[in-house]
Amino acid sequence: MTANPTVELDRAVVADLEAIMDEPGSVLTDVSSRANRSRVPAPFPVHRWAEHMPAAVVLPRTAEQVSEIVKLANRARVPVVPRAGGTGLNDGAVPLRGGIVVDVKRMNQIKEIDMIDRTVTVGPGINMLKLNEELGKYHVFHPDTPASYPCSLVGGRIACSGFSLLGSRFGHTRDLVISFEIVLPTGEIIRVGDGGGKKIRKSSTGFHLKHLFMGHQGTLGIVTEATLELVPKPEAEFAAFFAFDDYLRAHRTVHGIVTSGIATLAGTVIFDEKKVEYLRRDDEAFIPMPPWVNSVVATALYGTKAEVSEASKILMDLGRREGGRYTGDEMAVGDWASRHDRYANPLHGRLADGSVAPMSWHCEDASLNWSVIPQVREEWTAITQKYVDRYGIFDNWGMYCYTNASYKPWGDYLVEIDIGIWEEKLDDEKWAGWVDLKREIAKVSLAHGGSISSCHGTTRVGDAELVPEEMGGGWDVMLKIKRALDPNNIMNPGKQMLDQAYE
Amino acid sequence: MRKFVYKREFVRPEATRVSDGVIMRLDDVYEVDPDLMNRHFHQQEMPRWDTERIVASRNDHLSWMHTHFADETLVAGEESELDLGPGQPRDASAEPQ
């Protein structure tokens, strides 16, 4: 592993930042403030922590302040790394070259709730749970519900082009953000949507710039405001889990459910054998499932009570058609609620001898078509086992597959494999092993016609070097866009091979 | 109000084994077998009241999550079928078309 050249800040630049912010406590240079903003939950090379420390953290309140910070960074040629909740499962918010972290948590206002045209306009630092608490007073909600629902922020959701647990019913982040304001890498403040119009959901004017900046991973600017979708708060929810002794039956069951035409179907999930094993041994959602259970299908409906009530009968029938056994009301209610909050997972795993070791959580994701999931599952599991055996610091926590398409539950799936990592044991050799593991998994996704990531992003080494292969001829277009918008490469440099734009 | 009885709150109940690597001291509160936690780190000694507080807090949170997302949570109203063993695929050709 080569050391990244980090950029320190001149005292004069810090003074300029303080002049821009003009508020005590809004420019932080102490070690703890910087260290706390140097990593995310994704595995981190803790043995090289010092190389990921930003030189300063700023906490702006306005788009104008963000613009001035970015202009200053251009003049001083200092990297800028945007950071929202810092809950990402790739390293979009991790500084690779030091510089200034722009933490948007103070930009957390609800600016307007428009019950006529059904939008809410917010700052990027607001969390969806807190937003929906307020929206609940109007009996509407913003249905962007990731596994990090209680802790991730709107700015990060846009930066990652996030996945929502209820996306098959209500859409994902890209569908639920109508337009947003972004400070470009050169400091200009623009608004992007489908076309123009802050609250217009569909347009044919110009290029669809919202989609260019959606999933930018902090490499094309800093989001400073977003106008979001409002939907009626559902009258009813219904969840059901079915257990199987055979993964392929679970897999076929999902196909039957998602192609049934149930309009209130919000999401369907498959848990594989390793995931069931993990739930039995280490997860908070431990349920004493009998030994014959090797896969589980979870489903959920949202809508009016009349719709959900009738559809639930169809769902109960479809769940059993391939031999699924209903796991009972208690698991349906308890485990479904915990799907909205998967960051409350245990921070330990198992070594080969069964002993418990402290481990952090890594979740490797991909978008894959339904037809290839069984084969990919076999290949990913075999790859992971190879690295578990070789290094002794990893643990396979199993796989999930979530319905991935917006407004329709069929076709492709967010496929994830959870892996525990004993970070304290990392050194250059083991970190390189970890990166190799990621790369092998990503290659399998590409070989099966998939995409390396559904919602985490591909900024980190292991994924990043395969992005040109996935993008094909589009990669060169990406480089041209990056260079045109960020001529000095100050916006989150070092990510996703985009440095090639400057070679 | 629940009476705080020191002995009850601080003495952890005897464990019963649930599976090879899991024990249970309180109803529906599962713990990794402490015997597996004596090499790299040890299980924290936690009084009963604190365990119950954490579990209740989590359950409150999950209950709240339901009302947060929908006005009403519907259930199938059926018992777990797990004790029946694995099911068999239904013969689709035998079903009315």
XYZ file of C-alpha atoms in Angstrom:
600
model
C 0.000 0.000 0.000
C 1.477 3.330 -0.967
C 1.091 6.345 1.242
C -1.209 9.065 -0.024
C 0.319 12.519 -0.253
C -1.812 14.511 2.182
C -2.159 18.248 1.900
C -1.609 20.345 5.019
C -3.167 23.746 5.426
C -1.306 27.007 5.572
C -2.170 29.190 8.599
C -3.333 31.855 6.188
C -5.854 29.445 4.635
C -7.230 28.618 8.082
C -7.554 32.327 8.759
C -9.407 32.772 5.465
C -11.761 29.915 6.391
C -12.455 31.576 9.727
C -13.211 34.843 7.938
C -15.654 33.091 5.595
C -17.418 31.267 8.419
C -17.395 34.185 10.873
C -18.729 32.016 13.698
C -16.849 30.570 16.665
C -16.545 26.794 16.495
C -17.239 26.503 12.781
C -13.616 25.888 11.737
C -12.126 22.951 13.617
C -8.483 21.947 13.543
C -8.187 19.895 16.732
C -7.211 16.246 16.394
C -10.451 14.691 17.642
C -12.661 16.765 15.308
C -10.502 15.766 12.362
C -10.071 12.112 13.367
C -13.827 11.721 13.837
C -14.355 12.817 10.248
C -11.669 10.724 8.637
C -13.498 7.415 8.292
C -16.926 5.883 7.710
C -18.403 2.535 8.837
C -16.870 0.768 5.826
C -13.617 -1.025 6.648
C -10.818 1.396 7.132
C -7.020 0.963 7.120
C -6.704 1.827 10.799
C -2.960 1.156 10.630
C -2.708 4.154 8.290
C -5.225 6.407 9.997
C -2.913 9.414 10.048
C -2.837 9.473 6.243
C -6.601 10.026 6.130
C -6.769 12.959 8.511
C -8.150 16.189 7.053
C -6.269 19.349 7.916
C -9.433 21.210 8.910
C -13.170 20.733 9.279
C -15.681 23.454 8.459
C -19.345 23.518 9.438
C -21.125 25.890 7.045
C -24.732 27.035 7.321
C -25.323 28.495 3.856
C -24.657 27.706 0.201
C -22.801 31.011 -0.065
C -20.358 29.927 2.624
C -19.825 26.611 0.854
C -19.207 28.475 -2.389
C -16.610 30.721 -0.754
C -14.871 27.725 0.843
C -14.653 25.988 -2.537
C -13.328 29.119 -4.245
C -10.693 29.443 -1.527
C -9.729 25.788 -1.998
C -9.212 26.454 -5.708
C -7.011 29.432 -5.018
C -4.954 27.489 -2.460
C -5.103 24.200 -4.416
C -6.380 22.392 -1.333
C -8.629 19.292 -1.525
C -12.241 19.587 -0.375
C -14.154 16.539 0.861
C -17.923 16.854 1.474
C -19.336 14.931 4.399
C -22.945 14.442 5.510
C -23.798 11.633 7.955
C -20.555 9.774 7.328
C -22.543 6.530 7.244
C -21.463 5.400 3.783
C -20.416 1.854 2.984
C -17.746 2.981 0.573
C -15.221 5.716 1.241
C -16.808 8.696 -0.541
C -16.538 10.832 2.615
C -13.016 9.662 3.541
C -10.264 12.196 2.820
C -7.516 10.561 0.777
C -5.332 13.658 0.474
C -6.071 15.652 3.609
C -7.447 19.135 2.971
C -10.778 20.539 4.147
C -13.748 18.430 5.171
C -16.999 20.327 4.596
C -19.398 18.869 7.157
C -22.962 19.878 6.232
C -24.715 18.803 9.457
C -25.617 22.356 10.392
C -27.486 22.744 7.090
C -30.379 20.726 8.491
C -33.354 23.048 8.086
C -36.749 22.199 6.695
C -37.211 25.243 4.467
C -40.654 24.594 3.019
C -43.380 21.968 3.197
C -45.616 22.369 0.147
C -48.789 20.353 0.653
C -50.282 21.621 -2.599
C -47.564 20.451 -5.002
C -46.406 17.757 -2.542
C -42.772 18.624 -1.960
C -40.504 19.389 0.956
C -37.351 21.495 0.568
C -34.526 20.841 3.027
C -30.864 21.376 3.707
C -28.512 18.438 3.007
C -27.770 17.895 6.694
C -31.200 16.672 7.705
C -31.825 13.045 8.571
C -34.835 11.264 7.024
C -36.141 9.985 10.354
C -36.152 13.495 11.822
C -37.674 14.846 8.618
C -40.445 12.265 8.681
C -41.218 13.000 12.312
C -42.086 16.534 11.206
C -43.864 15.407 8.042
C -45.985 13.016 10.101
C -47.897 16.031 11.415
C -49.219 16.493 7.874
C -49.820 12.770 7.323
C -47.256 12.576 4.522
C -43.775 11.079 4.419
C -40.608 11.031 2.379
C -40.122 7.315 1.753
C -36.337 7.148 1.367
C -35.513 4.408 3.880
C -32.010 2.958 3.776
C -30.556 0.538 6.307
C -29.038 3.660 7.886
C -32.427 5.379 8.159
C -31.921 6.719 11.716
C -28.473 8.179 11.022
C -27.817 9.001 7.324
C -28.465 12.461 5.889
C -30.055 13.731 2.680
C -26.761 15.059 1.277
C -25.165 11.625 1.554
C -28.182 9.963 0.017
C -27.758 12.103 -3.087
C -23.993 11.595 -3.137
C -24.438 7.802 -3.114
C -27.630 7.631 -5.213
C -29.070 5.628 -2.374
C -31.247 2.543 -2.211
C -34.511 2.562 -0.292
C -35.938 -0.491 1.387
C -39.343 0.548 0.046
C -38.021 1.510 -3.391
C -40.067 -0.994 -5.339
C -43.198 0.815 -4.180
C -42.054 4.427 -3.821
C -38.765 4.735 -5.742
C -35.179 5.232 -4.629
C -33.247 8.413 -3.821
C -32.814 9.407 -7.490
C -36.612 9.195 -7.918
C -37.472 10.880 -4.626
C -35.201 13.910 -5.043
C -36.963 16.209 -7.480
C -34.220 18.820 -7.795
C -31.232 20.011 -5.802
C -28.853 22.898 -5.446
C -25.169 22.103 -5.765
C -21.986 24.130 -5.397
C -19.772 23.169 -8.325
C -16.046 22.449 -7.825
C -15.302 25.992 -9.025
C -17.749 27.580 -6.581
C -20.753 28.426 -8.780
C -24.120 27.603 -7.232
C -26.558 25.914 -9.613
C -29.810 23.996 -9.342
C -30.277 20.730 -11.217
C -33.408 18.734 -11.926
C -34.841 16.747 -14.774
C -34.875 20.054 -16.657
C -35.581 23.349 -14.905
C -38.263 23.947 -12.305
C -37.544 23.302 -8.668
C -40.646 21.158 -8.209
C -40.971 19.644 -11.696
C -40.720 15.865 -11.727
C -40.556 15.241 -15.467
C -39.065 17.409 -18.175
C -37.611 17.140 -21.676
C -35.655 20.371 -21.561
C -31.881 20.188 -21.952
C -29.736 17.453 -20.468
C -31.082 15.777 -17.341
C -28.410 17.167 -15.082
C -29.943 15.808 -11.881
C -28.926 12.364 -13.001
C -25.382 13.470 -13.779
C -24.846 14.732 -10.241
C -26.860 11.981 -8.525
C -24.286 9.552 -7.101
C -21.420 12.016 -7.526
C -19.697 10.744 -4.346
C -18.512 14.242 -3.582
C -16.384 14.384 -6.730
C -18.509 16.927 -8.626
C -19.615 19.354 -5.935
C -21.386 19.862 -2.627
C -25.177 19.660 -2.368
C -26.617 22.548 -0.373
C -30.388 22.137 -0.738
C -32.803 19.507 -2.041
C -36.474 19.446 -2.958
C -37.932 16.073 -2.119
C -41.005 14.018 -2.902
C -43.899 13.677 -0.476
C -46.209 10.684 -0.536
C -49.273 9.969 1.582
C -48.334 8.188 4.785
C -49.525 4.579 4.335
C -52.586 3.550 6.285
C -51.252 0.039 6.661
C -48.167 -2.108 6.457
C -47.967 -5.869 6.329
C -44.843 -8.019 6.501
C -44.443 -11.774 6.161
C -41.402 -14.065 6.328
C -41.216 -17.553 4.846
C -38.573 -20.192 5.594
C -37.166 -22.708 3.116
C -34.887 -25.705 3.212
C -33.588 -24.920 -0.261
C -32.249 -21.630 -1.626
C -33.568 -22.206 -5.119
C -37.106 -22.581 -3.787
C -36.726 -19.293 -1.978
C -35.386 -17.768 -5.168
C -38.337 -19.043 -7.217
C -40.758 -17.864 -4.555
C -39.442 -14.335 -4.875
C -39.918 -14.446 -8.619
C -43.513 -15.507 -8.141
C -44.161 -12.713 -5.665
C -42.532 -9.895 -7.627
C -44.254 -10.804 -10.898
C -47.683 -11.210 -9.294
C -48.776 -7.648 -9.999
C -49.351 -6.685 -6.347
C -49.113 -2.893 -6.541
C -48.493 -2.370 -2.812
C -45.436 -4.630 -2.758
C -42.700 -2.393 -1.350
C -39.820 -4.823 -1.029
C -38.787 -8.456 -1.041
C -35.616 -9.842 0.514
C -33.886 -13.237 0.365
C -31.595 -14.315 3.221
C -29.174 -17.048 2.182
C -27.823 -19.984 4.183
C -24.831 -18.095 5.594
C -27.091 -15.218 6.607
C -29.455 -17.571 8.401
C -26.457 -19.128 10.138
C -25.293 -15.658 11.194
C -28.754 -14.756 12.509
C -28.684 -17.918 14.558
C -25.292 -17.268 16.101
C -24.616 -13.548 16.394
C -27.367 -11.181 15.312
C -29.668 -9.297 17.647
C -32.554 -10.714 15.658
C -31.662 -14.246 16.750
C -34.585 -16.520 16.196
C -34.263 -20.174 17.116
C -34.995 -21.477 13.661
C -34.835 -25.251 13.278
C -31.811 -26.753 11.525
C -33.690 -27.460 8.284
C -34.100 -23.740 7.559
C -31.406 -22.541 5.154
C -33.036 -19.513 3.534
C -35.722 -16.984 4.330
C -37.843 -14.707 2.159
C -39.110 -11.456 3.671
C -41.814 -9.362 2.045
C -43.683 -6.178 2.901
C -46.707 -4.288 1.625
C -47.593 -0.609 2.151
C -50.726 1.245 1.109
C -54.312 1.843 2.091
C -55.764 -0.649 4.533
C -58.154 -1.977 1.907
C -55.332 -2.577 -0.588
C -52.905 -4.115 1.887
C -55.494 -6.295 3.555
C -56.532 -7.944 0.284
C -52.994 -8.177 -1.105
C -51.751 -9.837 2.093
C -53.926 -12.878 1.343
C -52.357 -13.215 -2.103
C -48.911 -12.777 -0.595
C -49.463 -15.478 2.027
C -50.451 -17.866 -0.743
C -47.499 -16.994 -2.984
C -45.045 -17.327 -0.098
C -46.085 -20.938 0.421
C -46.393 -22.000 -3.205
C -42.823 -23.362 -3.391
C -42.978 -24.907 0.059
C -42.275 -21.844 2.188
C -43.234 -22.049 5.854
C -44.623 -18.919 7.506
C -42.359 -17.957 10.415
C -45.120 -16.368 12.495
C -46.430 -12.917 13.296
C -43.777 -12.119 15.891
C -40.870 -12.398 13.458
C -42.864 -10.620 10.747
C -43.383 -7.586 12.935
C -40.096 -7.480 14.860
C -37.650 -8.280 12.116
C -39.284 -6.097 9.502
C -38.999 -3.060 11.783
C -35.303 -3.784 12.261
C -34.789 -3.755 8.466
C -35.071 0.032 8.707
C -32.160 0.164 11.108
C -29.420 -2.254 10.158
C -26.638 -0.142 11.627
C -27.510 -1.549 15.042
C -25.663 -4.759 14.238
C -23.241 -6.548 16.544
C -19.626 -5.468 16.378
C -18.215 -8.936 16.726
C -17.686 -11.966 14.576
C -16.237 -15.442 14.802
C -12.848 -16.851 14.030
C -12.325 -20.302 12.540
C -12.305 -21.911 16.010
C -15.678 -20.332 16.840
C -14.209 -17.852 19.310
C -15.527 -14.311 19.322
C -13.411 -11.408 18.085
C -14.221 -7.707 17.726
C -15.105 -7.015 14.103
C -16.419 -4.137 12.070
C -19.008 -4.623 9.381
C -18.384 -4.515 5.690
C -21.219 -4.823 3.193
C -20.173 -5.454 -0.398
C -22.974 -4.691 -2.832
C -23.850 -5.116 -6.499
C -26.820 -4.808 -8.839
C -27.590 -8.149 -10.447
C -30.383 -9.668 -12.447
C -32.576 -12.238 -10.768
C -31.493 -15.020 -13.127
C -27.810 -14.920 -12.096
C -28.202 -14.597 -8.319
C -27.831 -18.317 -7.423
C -24.585 -18.617 -9.398
C -23.198 -15.333 -8.056
C -24.072 -16.425 -4.531
C -22.000 -19.583 -4.957
C -19.039 -17.684 -6.386
C -19.098 -14.881 -3.798
C -19.389 -17.374 -0.943
C -16.447 -19.425 -2.265
C -14.292 -16.310 -2.720
C -15.079 -15.057 0.774
C -14.333 -18.443 2.335
C -10.945 -18.465 0.610
C -10.015 -15.162 2.284
C -11.523 -16.200 5.628
C -9.241 -19.251 5.591
C -6.182 -17.397 4.325
C -6.120 -14.383 6.634
C -8.005 -15.386 9.796
C -9.448 -11.907 10.356
C -12.615 -12.127 8.233
C -15.986 -13.728 8.894
C -18.740 -14.421 6.361
C -21.988 -12.948 7.687
C -24.030 -14.089 4.703
C -25.970 -12.541 1.852
C -29.154 -10.585 1.277
C -30.880 -9.791 -2.010
C -33.330 -6.873 -2.106
C -35.658 -5.892 -4.929
C -33.767 -3.093 -6.641
C -35.877 -1.500 -9.365
C -37.933 1.634 -8.772
C -41.728 1.302 -8.734
C -41.524 -2.305 -9.927
C -40.212 -5.225 -7.935
C -38.890 -7.447 -10.688
C -35.738 -7.593 -12.800
C -32.699 -6.657 -10.810
C -31.666 -6.957 -7.209
C -29.402 -5.243 -4.724
C -27.212 -8.186 -3.758
C -25.052 -7.827 -0.648
C -22.569 -9.973 1.184
C -21.802 -8.922 4.747
C -18.281 -9.584 5.956
C -16.873 -9.021 9.423
C -13.337 -7.653 9.621
C -11.051 -7.611 12.634
C -9.674 -4.137 11.950
C -7.179 -4.111 14.812
C -5.252 -6.842 13.006
C -4.932 -4.941 9.750
C -1.513 -4.266 8.317
C -0.489 -3.593 4.732
C -0.575 -7.262 3.777
C -4.014 -7.935 5.251
C -5.439 -4.701 3.876
C -4.169 -5.713 0.440
C -5.880 -9.067 0.972
C -9.089 -7.257 1.797
C -8.839 -5.176 -1.372
C -8.195 -8.332 -3.410
C -11.317 -9.894 -1.901
C -13.380 -6.849 -2.910
C -11.934 -6.917 -6.412
C -12.686 -10.608 -6.918
C -16.275 -10.090 -5.809
C -16.678 -7.081 -8.103
C -15.275 -9.040 -11.052
C -17.900 -11.729 -10.551
C -20.613 -9.066 -10.727
C -19.251 -7.751 -14.004
C -18.816 -11.237 -15.444
C -22.522 -11.851 -14.859
C -23.640 -8.657 -16.556
C -24.185 -6.754 -13.336
C -23.051 -3.456 -11.876
C -20.356 -3.303 -9.183
C -22.538 -1.294 -6.827
C -26.249 -0.646 -6.400
C -26.026 1.994 -3.688
C -22.668 2.164 -1.887
C -20.597 3.551 -4.747
C -17.317 2.507 -6.266
C -14.862 5.010 -4.847
C -12.657 2.575 -2.983
C -9.686 0.697 -4.303
C -10.785 -2.825 -5.140
C -13.877 -1.463 -6.905
C -12.502 1.759 -8.364
C -10.084 0.210 -10.835
C -12.932 -1.785 -12.385
C -15.148 1.242 -13.011
C -13.628 1.938 -16.469
C -14.421 -1.653 -17.446
C -18.029 -1.345 -16.308
C -18.522 2.073 -17.899
C -16.950 1.112 -21.251
C -16.938 4.064 -23.654
C -18.689 6.154 -21.025
C -15.532 6.229 -18.903
C -13.825 8.696 -21.225
C -16.916 10.914 -21.084
C -16.740 10.795 -17.280
C -13.126 11.940 -17.343
C -13.964 14.846 -19.642
C -16.843 15.920 -17.398
C -14.671 15.716 -14.289
C -11.926 17.798 -15.811
C -14.341 20.378 -17.213
C -16.153 20.862 -13.908
C -13.157 20.514 -11.580
C -10.154 21.908 -13.484
C -7.889 21.901 -10.416
C -8.946 18.474 -9.101
C -9.794 19.848 -5.677
C -13.149 18.115 -5.218
C -12.588 14.859 -3.329
C -9.450 13.884 -5.287
C -8.152 10.339 -5.535
C -11.562 8.727 -5.800
C -12.790 6.297 -8.425
C -9.727 6.600 -10.721
C -10.852 10.100 -11.685
C -7.273 11.348 -11.329
C -6.863 9.907 -14.824
C -8.689 13.019 -16.048
C -5.559 15.036 -15.279
C -2.905 12.740 -16.723
C -43.973 1.213 39.623
C -41.701 -1.829 39.867
C -40.041 -2.365 43.200
C -36.268 -2.374 42.940
C -34.971 -5.481 44.701
C -31.210 -5.370 44.766
C -30.693 -9.111 44.625
C -33.071 -9.541 41.736
C -31.652 -6.692 39.708
C -27.969 -7.474 40.119
C -27.852 -11.253 40.127
C -27.928 -12.659 36.635
C -30.221 -15.653 36.196
C -28.747 -19.032 35.408
C -28.238 -19.587 31.699
C -30.027 -22.196 29.655
C -28.434 -23.432 26.450
C -30.280 -22.606 23.239
C -27.780 -23.963 20.723
C -24.079 -24.824 20.486
C -23.000 -21.196 20.641
C -25.968 -19.406 22.200
C -27.363 -19.209 25.746
C -30.386 -17.476 27.252
C -30.743 -15.997 30.759
C -33.868 -13.875 30.245
C -36.830 -14.684 28.002
C -36.045 -13.957 24.350
C -32.698 -12.362 25.233
C -30.039 -14.407 23.500
C -26.341 -14.201 24.322
C -23.273 -15.572 22.654
C -21.920 -18.373 24.832
C -19.433 -16.672 27.237
C -17.102 -19.646 26.797
C -16.474 -18.372 23.274
C -15.559 -14.962 24.645
C -12.500 -15.672 26.732
C -9.682 -15.268 24.210
C -9.906 -11.935 22.412
C -12.329 -10.116 24.666
C -14.599 -11.028 27.508
C -18.301 -10.760 27.935
C -19.207 -7.669 29.887
C -20.696 -8.259 33.315
C -24.087 -6.627 33.050
C -26.736 -6.483 35.776
C -30.166 -7.768 34.942
C -31.773 -4.336 35.129
C -29.370 -2.971 32.519
C -29.988 -5.843 30.115
C -33.720 -5.382 30.511
C -33.382 -1.650 29.979
C -31.472 -2.107 26.716
C -33.863 -4.756 25.407
C -36.922 -2.696 26.322
C -35.393 0.343 24.683
C -34.738 -1.568 21.473
C -38.241 -3.030 21.462
C -39.710 0.427 22.025
C -37.675 1.682 19.098
C -38.896 -1.107 16.812
C -42.520 -0.554 17.846
C -42.113 3.135 17.211
C -40.673 2.329 13.777
C -43.947 0.666 12.761
C -46.116 3.643 13.669
C -43.549 5.904 12.043
C -44.056 4.236 8.656
C -47.761 3.375 8.721
C -50.858 4.090 10.756
C -51.552 0.446 11.357
C -49.559 -2.788 11.268
C -51.501 -5.740 9.909
C -50.434 -9.328 10.561
C -51.461 -12.646 9.077
C -52.689 -13.766 12.483
C -51.097 -17.160 12.039
C -48.733 -19.169 14.182
C -45.215 -20.082 13.131
C -45.107 -23.147 10.909
C -41.435 -23.834 11.558
C -42.162 -26.879 13.723
C -43.868 -28.540 10.753
C -40.537 -29.044 8.981
C -39.809 -28.057 5.409
C -42.766 -27.625 3.074
C -43.156 -29.099 -0.366
C -43.821 -27.186 -3.585
C -47.436 -27.170 -4.571
C -48.314 -28.926 -7.785
C -49.334 -26.017 -9.989
C -50.944 -28.307 -12.553
C -53.392 -29.515 -9.905
C -54.638 -26.001 -9.227
C -57.693 -24.600 -11.012
C -56.665 -22.486 -13.984
